[in-house]
Short mmCIF file of C-alpha atoms and ligand atoms in Angstrom, two decimals:
data_model
loop_
_atom_site.label_atom_id
_atom_site.label_comp_id
_atom_site.label_asym_id
_atom_site.label_seq_id
_atom_site.Cartn_x
_atom_site.Cartn_y
_atom_site.Cartn_z
CA MET A 1067 -22.69 27.40 -5.48
CA GLN A 1068 -20.25 30.00 -4.30
CA LEU A 1069 -18.84 27.31 -2.05
CA LEU A 1070 -18.15 25.08 -5.03
CA GLN A 1071 -16.69 27.97 -7.03
CA ASN A 1072 -14.22 28.75 -4.26
CA GLN A 1073 -12.91 25.23 -4.20
CA ILE A 1074 -11.94 25.01 -7.83
CA PRO A 1075 -8.15 25.43 -8.01
CA LYS A 1076 -6.98 28.22 -10.30
CA GLU A 1077 -4.99 25.69 -12.35
CA VAL A 1078 -8.34 24.14 -13.28
CA SER A 1079 -10.45 27.27 -13.72
CA ARG A 1080 -7.69 28.75 -15.89
CA ILE A 1081 -8.33 25.89 -18.34
CA THR A 1082 -12.12 26.22 -18.42
CA GLU A 1083 -11.73 30.01 -18.85
CA THR A 1084 -9.32 29.61 -21.76
CA LEU A 1085 -11.73 27.21 -23.45
CA ALA A 1086 -14.66 29.58 -22.82
CA LYS A 1087 -12.75 32.57 -24.22
CA ALA A 1088 -12.15 30.60 -27.40
CA GLY A 1089 -15.90 30.07 -27.67
CA PHE A 1090 -16.18 26.51 -26.28
CA GLU A 1091 -18.18 25.09 -23.40
CA ALA A 1092 -16.17 23.47 -20.62
CA TRP A 1093 -17.37 21.58 -17.53
CA ILE A 1094 -15.62 20.07 -14.57
CA VAL A 1095 -17.06 16.61 -14.38
CA GLY A 1096 -17.10 13.23 -12.65
CA GLY A 1097 -15.53 12.17 -9.37
CA CYS A 1098 -13.95 15.57 -8.69
CA VAL A 1099 -17.33 17.37 -8.46
CA ARG A 1100 -18.58 14.63 -6.15
CA ASP A 1101 -15.45 14.91 -3.98
CA VAL A 1102 -15.68 18.70 -3.72
CA LEU A 1103 -19.32 18.42 -2.60
CA LEU A 1104 -18.18 15.91 0.03
CA GLY A 1105 -15.35 18.15 1.19
CA ARG A 1106 -12.76 15.60 0.03
CA LYS A 1107 -9.68 16.40 -1.97
CA PRO A 1108 -10.15 15.04 -5.53
CA LYS A 1109 -7.54 12.57 -6.85
CA ASP A 1110 -7.65 14.23 -10.23
CA TRP A 1111 -9.61 16.87 -12.11
CA ASP A 1112 -11.46 16.03 -15.30
CA ILE A 1113 -12.87 18.49 -17.78
CA THR A 1114 -15.32 17.77 -20.56
CA THR A 1115 -15.82 20.15 -23.47
CA ASN A 1116 -17.31 20.55 -26.93
CA ALA A 1117 -13.84 21.34 -28.32
CA ASN A 1118 -12.22 18.46 -30.21
CA PRO A 1119 -8.75 17.09 -29.30
CA GLN A 1120 -7.02 19.25 -31.91
CA GLN A 1121 -8.79 22.41 -30.75
CA ILE A 1122 -7.87 21.65 -27.14
CA GLN A 1123 -4.22 21.14 -28.05
CA ASP A 1124 -4.12 24.39 -30.02
CA LEU A 1125 -5.23 26.40 -26.98
CA PHE A 1126 -2.59 25.23 -24.51
CA GLU A 1127 1.18 25.34 -24.60
CA ASN A 1128 2.04 21.98 -23.08
CA THR A 1129 -0.30 19.09 -23.89
CA PHE A 1130 -0.13 15.44 -24.85
CA TYR A 1131 -2.57 13.20 -26.63
CA THR A 1132 -1.76 9.51 -26.66
CA ASN A 1133 -5.01 7.55 -26.44
CA GLU A 1134 -8.03 6.65 -28.50
CA PHE A 1135 -10.67 8.22 -26.24
CA GLY A 1136 -10.07 11.85 -27.15
CA THR A 1137 -8.53 12.69 -23.76
CA VAL A 1138 -5.90 15.43 -23.92
CA GLY A 1139 -3.54 15.88 -20.98
CA ILE A 1140 -2.93 19.54 -20.18
CA VAL A 1141 0.29 20.07 -18.24
CA ASN A 1142 0.39 22.73 -15.52
CA GLU A 1143 4.04 23.62 -15.29
CA GLY A 1144 5.77 24.40 -12.02
CA VAL A 1145 2.91 23.10 -9.88
CA GLU A 1146 3.76 21.14 -6.71
CA ASP A 1147 0.39 19.46 -6.10
CA GLU A 1148 0.44 16.04 -7.84
CA THR A 1149 -3.32 16.16 -8.44
CA LEU A 1150 -2.96 19.34 -10.50
CA LYS A 1151 0.16 18.64 -12.56
CA ILE A 1152 -1.93 17.21 -15.36
CA VAL A 1153 -5.58 18.07 -15.94
CA GLU A 1154 -7.38 15.90 -18.45
CA ALA A 1155 -9.79 17.39 -20.94
CA THR A 1156 -12.02 15.09 -22.97
CA PRO A 1157 -14.51 16.05 -25.69
CA TYR A 1158 -18.15 15.23 -24.89
CA ARG A 1159 -18.41 11.57 -25.52
CA LEU A 1160 -21.19 9.47 -26.82
CA GLU A 1161 -20.57 5.85 -26.54
CA GLY A 1162 -21.37 3.37 -29.23
CA LYS A 1163 -22.62 -0.16 -28.80
CA TYR A 1164 -20.93 -2.56 -26.37
CA SER A 1165 -20.68 -6.07 -27.78
CA ASP A 1166 -18.27 -7.44 -25.20
CA ALA A 1167 -19.19 -5.98 -21.80
CA ARG A 1168 -15.86 -4.23 -21.60
CA ARG A 1169 -15.34 -1.56 -24.17
CA PRO A 1170 -17.47 0.39 -26.59
CA ASP A 1171 -17.22 -0.74 -30.20
CA SER A 1172 -16.44 2.84 -31.05
CA VAL A 1173 -15.91 6.13 -29.27
CA GLU A 1174 -17.80 9.00 -30.83
CA PHE A 1175 -17.84 12.58 -29.77
CA GLY A 1176 -21.17 13.96 -28.61
CA GLN A 1177 -22.81 17.29 -29.27
CA ASN A 1178 -23.73 18.31 -25.76
CA ILE A 1179 -23.02 17.81 -22.08
CA GLU A 1180 -26.30 15.90 -21.56
CA GLU A 1181 -25.11 13.13 -23.89
CA ASP A 1182 -21.82 12.92 -22.06
CA LEU A 1183 -23.44 12.61 -18.62
CA LYS A 1184 -25.74 9.86 -19.86
CA ARG A 1185 -22.86 7.45 -20.48
CA ARG A 1186 -21.36 7.89 -17.00
CA ASP A 1187 -21.64 5.08 -14.47
CA PHE A 1188 -23.28 6.43 -11.28
CA SER A 1189 -25.39 9.44 -10.41
CA VAL A 1190 -22.73 10.69 -8.00
CA ASN A 1191 -20.22 10.55 -10.87
CA ALA A 1192 -22.53 12.26 -13.36
CA LEU A 1193 -22.41 15.78 -11.93
CA ALA A 1194 -20.96 18.60 -13.99
CA TYR A 1195 -20.02 22.11 -12.93
CA ASN A 1196 -19.31 25.02 -15.22
CA PRO A 1197 -17.08 27.55 -13.42
CA VAL A 1198 -17.71 30.22 -16.07
CA SER A 1199 -21.52 30.19 -15.91
CA GLN A 1200 -21.39 28.86 -12.33
CA GLN A 1201 -23.98 26.25 -13.25
CA LEU A 1202 -24.16 22.85 -11.53
CA LEU A 1203 -25.80 20.28 -13.80
CA ASP A 1204 -27.46 17.36 -12.03
CA LEU A 1205 -29.58 15.28 -14.40
CA TYR A 1206 -29.65 12.06 -12.37
CA GLY A 1207 -30.13 13.15 -8.76
CA GLY A 1208 -26.41 13.05 -8.05
CA ILE A 1209 -26.49 15.83 -5.45
CA LYS A 1210 -29.15 14.07 -3.41
CA ASP A 1211 -27.34 10.74 -3.70
CA THR A 1212 -24.03 12.32 -2.74
CA SER A 1213 -25.46 13.79 0.43
CA ALA A 1214 -27.36 10.58 1.27
CA GLY A 1215 -24.30 8.44 0.49
CA ILE A 1216 -25.93 6.29 -2.18
CA ILE A 1217 -24.46 4.71 -5.29
CA ARG A 1218 -27.09 4.45 -8.02
CA ALA A 1219 -26.55 3.53 -11.65
CA VAL A 1220 -27.32 6.14 -14.30
CA GLY A 1221 -30.18 4.82 -16.44
CA GLU A 1222 -31.09 1.15 -16.63
CA PRO A 1223 -28.71 -0.63 -14.22
CA GLU A 1224 -28.52 -3.98 -16.00
CA GLU A 1225 -27.88 -2.33 -19.31
CA ARG A 1226 -25.09 -0.23 -17.81
CA PHE A 1227 -23.33 -3.16 -16.11
CA GLY A 1228 -23.83 -5.20 -19.26
CA GLU A 1229 -21.98 -2.52 -21.24
CA ASP A 1230 -18.98 -2.51 -18.95
CA ALA A 1231 -18.82 -5.10 -16.17
CA LEU A 1232 -15.97 -3.27 -14.45
CA ARG A 1233 -18.64 -0.86 -13.21
CA ILE A 1234 -19.73 -3.62 -10.78
CA MET A 1235 -16.33 -3.45 -9.17
CA ARG A 1236 -16.24 0.34 -9.36
CA ALA A 1237 -19.49 0.49 -7.38
CA ILE A 1238 -17.96 -1.63 -4.63
CA ARG A 1239 -14.69 0.34 -4.71
CA ILE A 1240 -16.42 3.73 -4.49
CA SER A 1241 -18.64 2.47 -1.67
CA ALA A 1242 -15.53 1.30 0.22
CA GLU A 1243 -13.71 4.58 -0.32
CA LEU A 1244 -16.60 6.88 0.53
CA GLY A 1245 -18.53 4.68 2.94
CA PHE A 1246 -21.57 4.80 0.62
CA SER A 1247 -24.25 2.15 0.33
CA ILE A 1248 -25.51 0.73 -2.94
CA GLU A 1249 -29.09 1.35 -4.00
CA GLU A 1250 -31.16 -1.85 -4.14
CA ASN A 1251 -31.98 -1.99 -7.88
CA THR A 1252 -28.37 -1.21 -8.68
CA LYS A 1253 -27.24 -3.97 -6.34
CA GLN A 1254 -29.61 -6.54 -7.87
CA ALA A 1255 -28.33 -5.68 -11.32
CA MET A 1256 -24.74 -6.08 -10.11
CA LYS A 1257 -25.61 -9.59 -8.90
CA HIS A 1258 -27.29 -10.39 -12.14
CA CYS A 1259 -24.37 -9.25 -14.27
CA ALA A 1260 -21.60 -10.58 -11.96
CA GLY A 1261 -20.55 -13.33 -14.39
CA GLN A 1262 -19.63 -10.75 -16.99
CA LEU A 1263 -16.66 -9.63 -14.92
CA SER A 1264 -14.88 -12.69 -16.36
CA LYS A 1265 -14.54 -10.74 -19.61
CA ILE A 1266 -12.72 -7.84 -18.03
CA SER A 1267 -8.93 -7.64 -18.27
CA LYS A 1268 -6.93 -8.58 -15.19
CA GLU A 1269 -5.18 -5.21 -15.26
CA ARG A 1270 -8.43 -3.26 -14.94
CA ILE A 1271 -9.61 -5.60 -12.18
CA ARG A 1272 -6.27 -5.23 -10.39
CA ASP A 1273 -6.46 -1.43 -10.40
CA GLU A 1274 -9.89 -1.42 -8.73
CA PHE A 1275 -8.78 -4.20 -6.35
CA ILE A 1276 -5.81 -2.06 -5.26
CA ARG A 1277 -8.17 0.77 -4.41
CA ILE A 1278 -10.45 -1.56 -2.42
CA ILE A 1279 -7.42 -2.84 -0.48
CA ASN A 1280 -6.23 0.72 0.20
CA SER A 1281 -9.68 1.98 1.19
CA SER A 1282 -10.80 2.41 4.78
CA LYS A 1283 -13.37 -0.39 4.54
CA PRO A 1284 -11.84 -3.43 2.82
CA LYS A 1285 -13.79 -5.83 5.05
CA ASP A 1286 -17.23 -4.59 3.98
CA ALA A 1287 -16.09 -4.39 0.37
CA LEU A 1288 -14.75 -7.96 0.30
CA PHE A 1289 -17.91 -9.37 1.89
CA LEU A 1290 -19.96 -7.39 -0.60
CA ALA A 1291 -17.82 -8.63 -3.50
CA HIS A 1292 -18.49 -12.16 -2.31
CA ASN A 1293 -22.23 -11.61 -1.88
CA ILE A 1294 -22.57 -9.95 -5.26
CA GLY A 1295 -20.70 -12.89 -6.78
CA ILE A 1296 -17.60 -11.18 -8.18
CA LEU A 1297 -14.93 -12.24 -5.69
CA LYS A 1298 -14.37 -15.40 -7.69
CA TYR A 1299 -13.18 -13.30 -10.62
CA ILE A 1300 -10.77 -11.40 -8.41
CA ALA A 1301 -9.18 -13.99 -6.10
CA PRO A 1302 -11.17 -17.25 -6.05
CA GLU A 1303 -8.74 -18.82 -3.54
CA LEU A 1304 -10.11 -16.51 -0.84
CA GLU A 1305 -13.53 -18.09 -1.10
CA ASP A 1306 -12.11 -21.56 -0.36
CA GLY A 1307 -11.89 -20.36 3.25
CA ILE A 1308 -15.66 -19.89 3.57
CA GLY A 1309 -17.10 -22.31 6.10
CA ILE A 1310 -13.66 -23.69 6.99
CA GLU A 1311 -13.83 -23.96 10.74
CA GLN A 1312 -10.59 -23.31 12.62
CA ASN A 1313 -9.13 -24.38 15.92
CA GLN A 1314 -10.37 -23.19 19.28
CA ALA A 1315 -8.27 -20.04 19.29
CA HIS A 1316 -10.50 -18.64 16.54
CA SER A 1317 -14.06 -17.31 16.41
CA PHE A 1318 -14.38 -17.08 12.61
CA ASP A 1319 -13.96 -19.22 9.53
CA VAL A 1320 -10.79 -18.83 7.47
CA PHE A 1321 -12.33 -16.34 5.05
CA GLU A 1322 -13.65 -14.03 7.73
CA HIS A 1323 -10.40 -14.30 9.65
CA ASN A 1324 -8.39 -13.15 6.60
CA VAL A 1325 -10.83 -10.33 5.95
CA ARG A 1326 -10.79 -9.15 9.56
CA ALA A 1327 -7.00 -9.23 9.50
CA ILE A 1328 -6.88 -6.85 6.51
CA GLN A 1329 -9.48 -4.60 8.16
CA HIS A 1330 -7.18 -4.20 11.14
CA ALA A 1331 -4.34 -3.20 8.79
CA ALA A 1332 -6.68 -0.59 7.26
CA ASP A 1333 -7.75 0.67 10.68
CA LYS A 1334 -4.08 1.18 11.51
CA ASN A 1335 -3.42 2.75 8.11
CA TRP A 1336 -0.65 0.23 7.46
CA SER A 1337 1.03 -0.25 4.10
CA PHE A 1338 -0.51 -1.76 0.99
CA THR A 1339 1.76 -4.82 1.27
CA VAL A 1340 0.78 -5.49 4.89
CA ARG A 1341 -2.88 -5.22 3.88
CA LEU A 1342 -2.47 -7.67 1.00
CA ALA A 1343 -0.42 -10.06 3.14
CA ALA A 1344 -3.08 -9.91 5.88
CA LEU A 1345 -5.79 -10.78 3.36
CA PHE A 1346 -3.85 -13.76 2.02
CA HIS A 1347 -1.98 -14.91 5.10
CA ASP A 1348 -4.12 -17.96 5.89
CA ILE A 1349 -5.13 -18.79 2.35
CA GLY A 1350 -3.27 -22.13 2.64
CA LYS A 1351 -5.40 -23.31 5.56
CA PRO A 1352 -8.21 -25.10 3.72
CA ALA A 1353 -5.66 -27.23 1.84
CA SER A 1354 -3.64 -28.10 4.95
CA ARG A 1355 -6.37 -28.73 7.51
CA ARG A 1356 -6.11 -32.08 9.38
CA TRP A 1357 -7.97 -33.36 12.44
CA SER A 1358 -5.74 -34.24 15.36
CA ASN A 1359 -7.11 -36.94 17.66
CA GLU A 1360 -4.40 -36.13 20.12
CA LYS A 1361 -5.35 -32.44 20.35
CA HIS A 1362 -9.04 -32.97 19.63
CA ASP A 1363 -8.77 -30.01 17.34
CA TRP A 1364 -7.93 -28.99 13.78
CA THR A 1365 -4.29 -28.49 12.78
CA PHE A 1366 -2.90 -26.58 9.81
CA HIS A 1367 0.72 -27.69 9.58
CA GLY A 1368 2.61 -26.05 6.75
CA HIS A 1369 -0.28 -23.76 5.79
CA GLU A 1370 2.15 -20.85 5.47
CA VAL A 1371 4.21 -22.74 2.88
CA ILE A 1372 1.17 -23.70 0.81
CA GLY A 1373 -0.26 -20.23 1.41
CA ALA A 1374 2.86 -18.49 0.10
CA LYS A 1375 2.65 -20.48 -3.15
CA MET A 1376 -1.05 -19.78 -3.53
CA THR A 1377 -0.48 -16.08 -2.84
CA LYS A 1378 2.19 -15.91 -5.54
CA LYS A 1379 -0.12 -17.53 -8.06
CA ALA A 1380 -3.08 -15.32 -7.16
CA LEU A 1381 -1.08 -12.09 -7.32
CA GLU A 1382 0.69 -13.06 -10.52
CA SER A 1383 -2.61 -13.80 -12.18
CA LEU A 1384 -3.76 -10.30 -11.22
CA LYS A 1385 -0.59 -8.92 -12.89
CA PHE A 1386 0.86 -7.37 -9.77
CA THR A 1387 4.47 -6.18 -10.05
CA ARG A 1388 7.31 -8.60 -9.32
CA GLU A 1389 8.22 -6.58 -6.23
CA THR A 1390 4.71 -6.73 -4.76
CA VAL A 1391 4.41 -10.46 -5.45
CA ASP A 1392 7.78 -11.20 -3.82
CA THR A 1393 7.17 -9.08 -0.74
CA VAL A 1394 3.65 -10.29 -0.03
CA GLN A 1395 4.49 -13.92 -0.70
CA ASN A 1396 7.43 -13.68 1.68
CA LEU A 1397 5.35 -12.11 4.43
CA VAL A 1398 2.80 -14.91 4.11
CA ARG A 1399 5.59 -17.50 4.09
CA TRP A 1400 7.08 -16.29 7.39
CA HIS A 1401 4.00 -15.09 9.28
CA MET A 1402 4.19 -18.05 11.69
CA PHE A 1403 7.63 -17.01 12.98
CA PHE A 1404 8.37 -18.12 16.51
CA SER A 1405 8.10 -15.06 18.71
CA ASP A 1406 8.15 -16.01 22.36
CA PRO A 1407 10.59 -13.43 23.71
CA ASP A 1408 11.27 -15.51 26.79
CA LYS A 1409 12.56 -18.43 24.78
CA ILE A 1410 13.83 -16.98 21.53
CA THR A 1411 17.50 -16.18 20.96
CA LEU A 1412 18.89 -13.12 19.25
CA SER A 1413 20.30 -15.30 16.49
CA ALA A 1414 16.81 -16.71 15.82
CA VAL A 1415 15.55 -13.14 15.49
CA ARG A 1416 18.40 -12.45 13.06
CA ARG A 1417 17.36 -15.43 10.95
CA ILE A 1418 13.80 -14.11 10.68
CA ILE A 1419 15.15 -10.74 9.61
CA THR A 1420 17.23 -12.44 6.93
CA ASN A 1421 14.19 -14.36 5.72
CA VAL A 1422 11.90 -11.37 5.14
CA GLY A 1423 14.60 -8.73 4.69
CA ARG A 1424 15.42 -5.73 6.86
CA ASP A 1425 13.00 -3.54 4.94
CA HIS A 1426 10.03 -5.78 5.73
CA ILE A 1427 10.60 -6.98 9.27
CA GLU A 1428 8.39 -4.25 10.69
CA GLU A 1429 5.65 -5.28 8.28
CA LEU A 1430 5.98 -8.87 9.46
CA VAL A 1431 5.34 -7.77 13.04
CA GLU A 1432 2.35 -5.73 11.87
CA LEU A 1433 1.04 -8.76 9.99
CA ARG A 1434 1.32 -10.75 13.19
CA ILE A 1435 -0.75 -8.11 15.01
CA CYS A 1436 -3.41 -8.26 12.25
CA ASP A 1437 -3.45 -12.04 12.56
CA ARG A 1438 -4.02 -11.82 16.30
CA ILE A 1439 -6.76 -9.21 16.12
CA GLY A 1440 -8.39 -11.13 13.25
CA THR A 1441 -9.01 -14.19 15.41
CA GLY A 1442 -11.72 -12.27 17.23
CA ARG A 1443 -10.22 -13.51 20.51
CA PRO A 1444 -6.99 -11.63 20.68
CA LYS A 1445 -4.85 -12.42 23.62
CA GLU A 1446 -3.63 -9.02 24.70
CA GLN A 1447 0.09 -9.33 25.07
CA PRO A 1448 1.53 -5.96 24.25
CA PHE A 1449 4.40 -6.38 26.68
CA ARG A 1450 5.67 -9.53 24.96
CA LEU A 1451 5.27 -7.93 21.59
CA ARG A 1452 7.24 -4.86 22.62
CA LYS A 1453 9.93 -7.10 24.00
CA TYR A 1454 10.09 -8.87 20.67
CA GLN A 1455 10.31 -5.55 18.84
CA ALA A 1456 13.17 -4.50 21.09
CA MET A 1457 14.96 -7.72 20.15
CA ILE A 1458 14.48 -6.93 16.48
CA GLU A 1459 15.94 -3.49 16.94
CA GLU A 1460 18.84 -4.95 18.87
CA ALA A 1461 19.49 -7.44 16.08
CA LEU A 1462 19.30 -4.68 13.48
CA HIS A 1463 21.52 -2.20 15.23
CA ASP A 1464 25.15 -2.10 14.15
CA PRO A 1465 27.30 -3.02 17.12
CA ILE A 1466 29.90 -0.58 18.32
CA SER A 1467 33.18 -2.15 17.20
CA VAL A 1468 36.44 -1.54 15.36
CA GLY A 1469 34.47 -2.48 12.22
CA MET A 1470 33.15 1.11 12.28
CA LEU A 1471 36.60 2.61 11.77
CA ALA A 1472 37.67 4.23 8.52
CA VAL A 1473 40.78 2.00 8.52
CA ASP A 1474 41.04 -1.76 9.08
CA GLY A 1475 43.75 -4.09 10.40
CA LYS A 1476 45.24 -4.69 6.96
CA GLU A 1477 45.67 -0.99 6.32
CA ILE A 1478 47.23 -0.54 9.73
CA MET A 1479 49.80 -3.22 8.99
CA LYS A 1480 50.60 -1.45 5.73
CA ILE A 1481 50.95 1.94 7.41
CA THR A 1482 53.11 0.62 10.26
CA ASN A 1483 54.93 -2.26 8.56
CA GLU A 1484 53.96 -4.36 11.60
CA LYS A 1485 53.32 -8.11 11.46
CA PRO A 1486 49.94 -9.63 12.52
CA GLY A 1487 49.75 -9.93 16.29
CA PRO A 1488 48.15 -8.46 19.42
CA ARG A 1489 49.65 -5.01 18.73
CA ILE A 1490 47.29 -4.58 15.74
CA GLY A 1491 44.25 -5.29 17.93
CA TRP A 1492 45.42 -2.86 20.63
CA LEU A 1493 46.06 -0.24 17.97
CA LEU A 1494 42.58 -0.61 16.50
CA HIS A 1495 40.96 -0.27 19.91
CA ALA A 1496 43.14 2.71 20.77
CA LEU A 1497 41.86 4.37 17.58
CA LEU A 1498 38.28 3.37 18.44
CA GLU A 1499 38.47 5.09 21.79
CA GLY A 1500 39.40 8.39 20.12
CA VAL A 1501 36.61 8.02 17.56
CA LEU A 1502 34.03 7.22 20.25
CA ASP A 1503 35.01 10.46 22.00
CA ASP A 1504 34.60 12.40 18.78
CA PRO A 1505 33.06 10.72 15.72
CA LYS A 1506 34.40 13.48 13.45
CA ARG A 1507 37.83 11.93 13.86
CA ASN A 1508 36.78 8.88 11.86
CA THR A 1509 38.66 9.81 8.67
CA LYS A 1510 41.48 8.03 6.89
CA GLU A 1511 43.85 10.98 7.24
CA TYR A 1512 43.35 11.46 10.95
CA LEU A 1513 43.51 7.72 11.73
CA THR A 1514 46.65 7.25 9.62
CA GLU A 1515 48.38 10.01 11.55
CA LYS A 1516 47.25 8.55 14.90
CA THR A 1517 48.34 5.06 13.82
CA LEU A 1518 51.88 6.26 13.18
CA GLU A 1519 51.87 7.93 16.59
CA PHE A 1520 50.60 4.81 18.44
CA ALA A 1521 53.06 2.58 16.58
CA GLN A 1522 55.92 4.33 18.43
CA LEU A 1523 54.62 3.07 21.79
CA SER A 1524 56.02 0.09 23.67
CA ASP A 1525 53.89 -3.09 23.97
CA LYS A 1526 53.04 -2.22 27.55
CA ASP A 1527 51.84 1.31 26.83
CA LEU A 1528 49.95 0.33 23.67
CA LYS A 1529 48.21 -2.51 25.51
CA LYS A 1530 47.06 -0.10 28.20
CA ILE A 1531 45.49 2.33 25.73
CA GLY A 1532 44.01 -0.54 23.70
CA GLU A 1533 42.33 -2.05 26.73
CA ALA A 1534 40.89 1.31 27.67
CA GLY A 1535 39.32 1.34 24.19
CA VAL A 1536 37.75 -2.09 24.74
CA GLU A 1537 36.29 -0.95 28.02
CA LYS A 1538 34.82 2.16 26.49
CA ARG A 1539 33.31 0.14 23.65
CA ASP A 1540 31.61 -2.30 26.05
CA GLU A 1541 30.26 0.50 28.13
CA LEU A 1542 28.72 2.37 25.18
CA GLU A 1543 27.37 -0.80 23.56
CA GLY A 1544 25.66 -1.69 26.84
CA GLU A 1545 24.17 1.79 27.02
CA SER A 1546 22.83 1.68 23.48
CA LEU A 1547 21.13 -1.65 24.18
CA LYS A 1548 19.59 -0.17 27.30
CA GLU A 1549 18.42 2.75 25.20
CA ILE A 1550 16.57 0.33 22.89
CA GLN A 1551 14.94 -1.38 25.85
CA ARG A 1552 13.87 1.93 27.31
CA LYS A 1553 12.35 2.84 23.96
CA TYR A 1554 10.07 -0.21 24.13
CA PHE A 1555 9.52 0.10 27.90
CA VAL A 1556 10.94 -3.34 28.52
CA SER A 1557 13.98 -2.55 30.65
P1 ATP B 1117 -11.37 8.85 -8.58
O1 ATP B 1117 -11.00 10.13 -9.25
O2 ATP B 1117 -11.44 8.94 -7.11
O3 ATP B 1117 -10.60 7.71 -9.11
P2 ATP B 1117 -13.59 8.83 -10.27
O4 ATP B 1117 -15.04 8.52 -10.05
O5 ATP B 1117 -13.23 10.19 -10.70
O6 ATP B 1117 -12.87 8.49 -8.96
P3 ATP B 1117 -12.14 7.99 -12.56
O7 ATP B 1117 -11.64 6.64 -12.93
O8 ATP B 1117 -11.19 9.12 -12.37
O9 ATP B 1117 -13.03 7.77 -11.29
O10 ATP B 1117 -13.20 8.40 -13.69
C1 ATP B 1117 -13.66 9.73 -13.86
C2 ATP B 1117 -15.14 9.73 -14.25
O11 ATP B 1117 -15.32 9.04 -15.49
C3 ATP B 1117 -16.07 9.02 -13.29
O12 ATP B 1117 -16.45 9.83 -12.23
C4 ATP B 1117 -17.21 8.61 -14.17
O13 ATP B 1117 -18.06 9.70 -14.41
C5 ATP B 1117 -16.52 8.28 -15.47
N1 ATP B 1117 -16.17 6.86 -15.59
C6 ATP B 1117 -14.99 6.28 -15.28
N2 ATP B 1117 -15.00 4.97 -15.54
C7 ATP B 1117 -16.23 4.70 -16.04
C8 ATP B 1117 -16.87 3.52 -16.54
N3 ATP B 1117 -16.23 2.35 -16.54
N4 ATP B 1117 -18.13 3.65 -17.00
C9 ATP B 1117 -18.76 4.84 -17.01
N5 ATP B 1117 -18.24 5.96 -16.55
C10 ATP B 1117 -16.98 5.91 -16.09
MG1 MG B 1118 -11.31 11.09 -11.04
#
């Protein structure tokens, strides 16, 4: 118990102590107790108390209360740790009847902690710890289940999933995040109640889906969601890939390929958008599959175009943000980009960068890696991939040129009163040479002064200095390209 006590941050124990001093009971409750027992850092800290919302607000300086569930946000000022900035305190709750499988008809406050724990979803989430009395309350075997890694419904499983069908998805999400398994009766009840997820709002489904995608085990979770029968309420298009055999380069059907692709993104800890794009990247395959007599194999021409449209629709229906929809759809659209570094030109690489945007080109390469690993028969070709990445960096890098200067040709003509002609070019390159020697010189004032100086020179002398500038530029540009190649070990 001492161990638990030591892990409660003072920002949290300060709140339970203040409540206790005012004569109230206060418990730390829910996922945070579970996480502390597991040695994980909690995402947030929840407190439950017999004080009502008004009494809670009266005890603390900075609070807000903007919901209908009695939850008061207590603000810890000047705290760096995001998980401690706001601690939520909620009066003991007693939930009323559920007529619609998604929210209680009424929220009533309970009299004691036992009533509050009874309405919680899983035994591992129904633990409460009182830092003042140092008591750990475990009415449903939550400690045992936490150490065994088991998710078990509190009370009668079917009744609990019938009250709020989102709990089915929460069970899968928590199992994906913690690597827990689901107890058999609980699992059967989830199957039985799966259809009720259709009544849950897309926003609530999306938020759990995001956490499944960001977990370390999206593959297991997505297979489980399918087996339980809820995947069709999340993204039914994914299930169209089940049993869709692919060409000879693949070992798995389209569904499993997509799921293995996202698992690779999770294993690499890649971004949320890469994970989503990996999951959806081949979603257009079932609709585009044709048999080719010539190849004696299946073909999927245009599946990335169909897939991008399907991805947009799926993500919009889950109420993802515009930015997420656009990015993921674009990654799916361009995931088939031609990437043979022996045949591709730099301008083709530039076109791909324009298509997905500079900010997402790295993600597109990662998606391609997920795609390859997800076939189950990856052709190891790290050298070619590195060569391609070097080409991307080359295409992205700003070339060394007079374009970098703080003055341009027009300004030079104004400063010198000279007409357009070769002298302007020589002048620019003469300035460039000086700037390449010392980048601090790249200011309007300095270059204006130098311009006036160079303008005094004869054609012959100016040409000589200008050509020296061109030479220097070519030399440095060549070196910086070599540097890129060295970075990817492809020189
Ligand atoms: P995390 O903090 O990692 O998101 P969590 O289990 O704490 O996980 P929260 O959404 O923060 O999840 O909920 C806090 C607690 O509230 C849970 O641990 C659980 O006791 C209870 N709870 C949340 N949602 C439900 C629900 N739909 N039905 C019953 N109890 C719930
Ligand atoms: Mg929590």
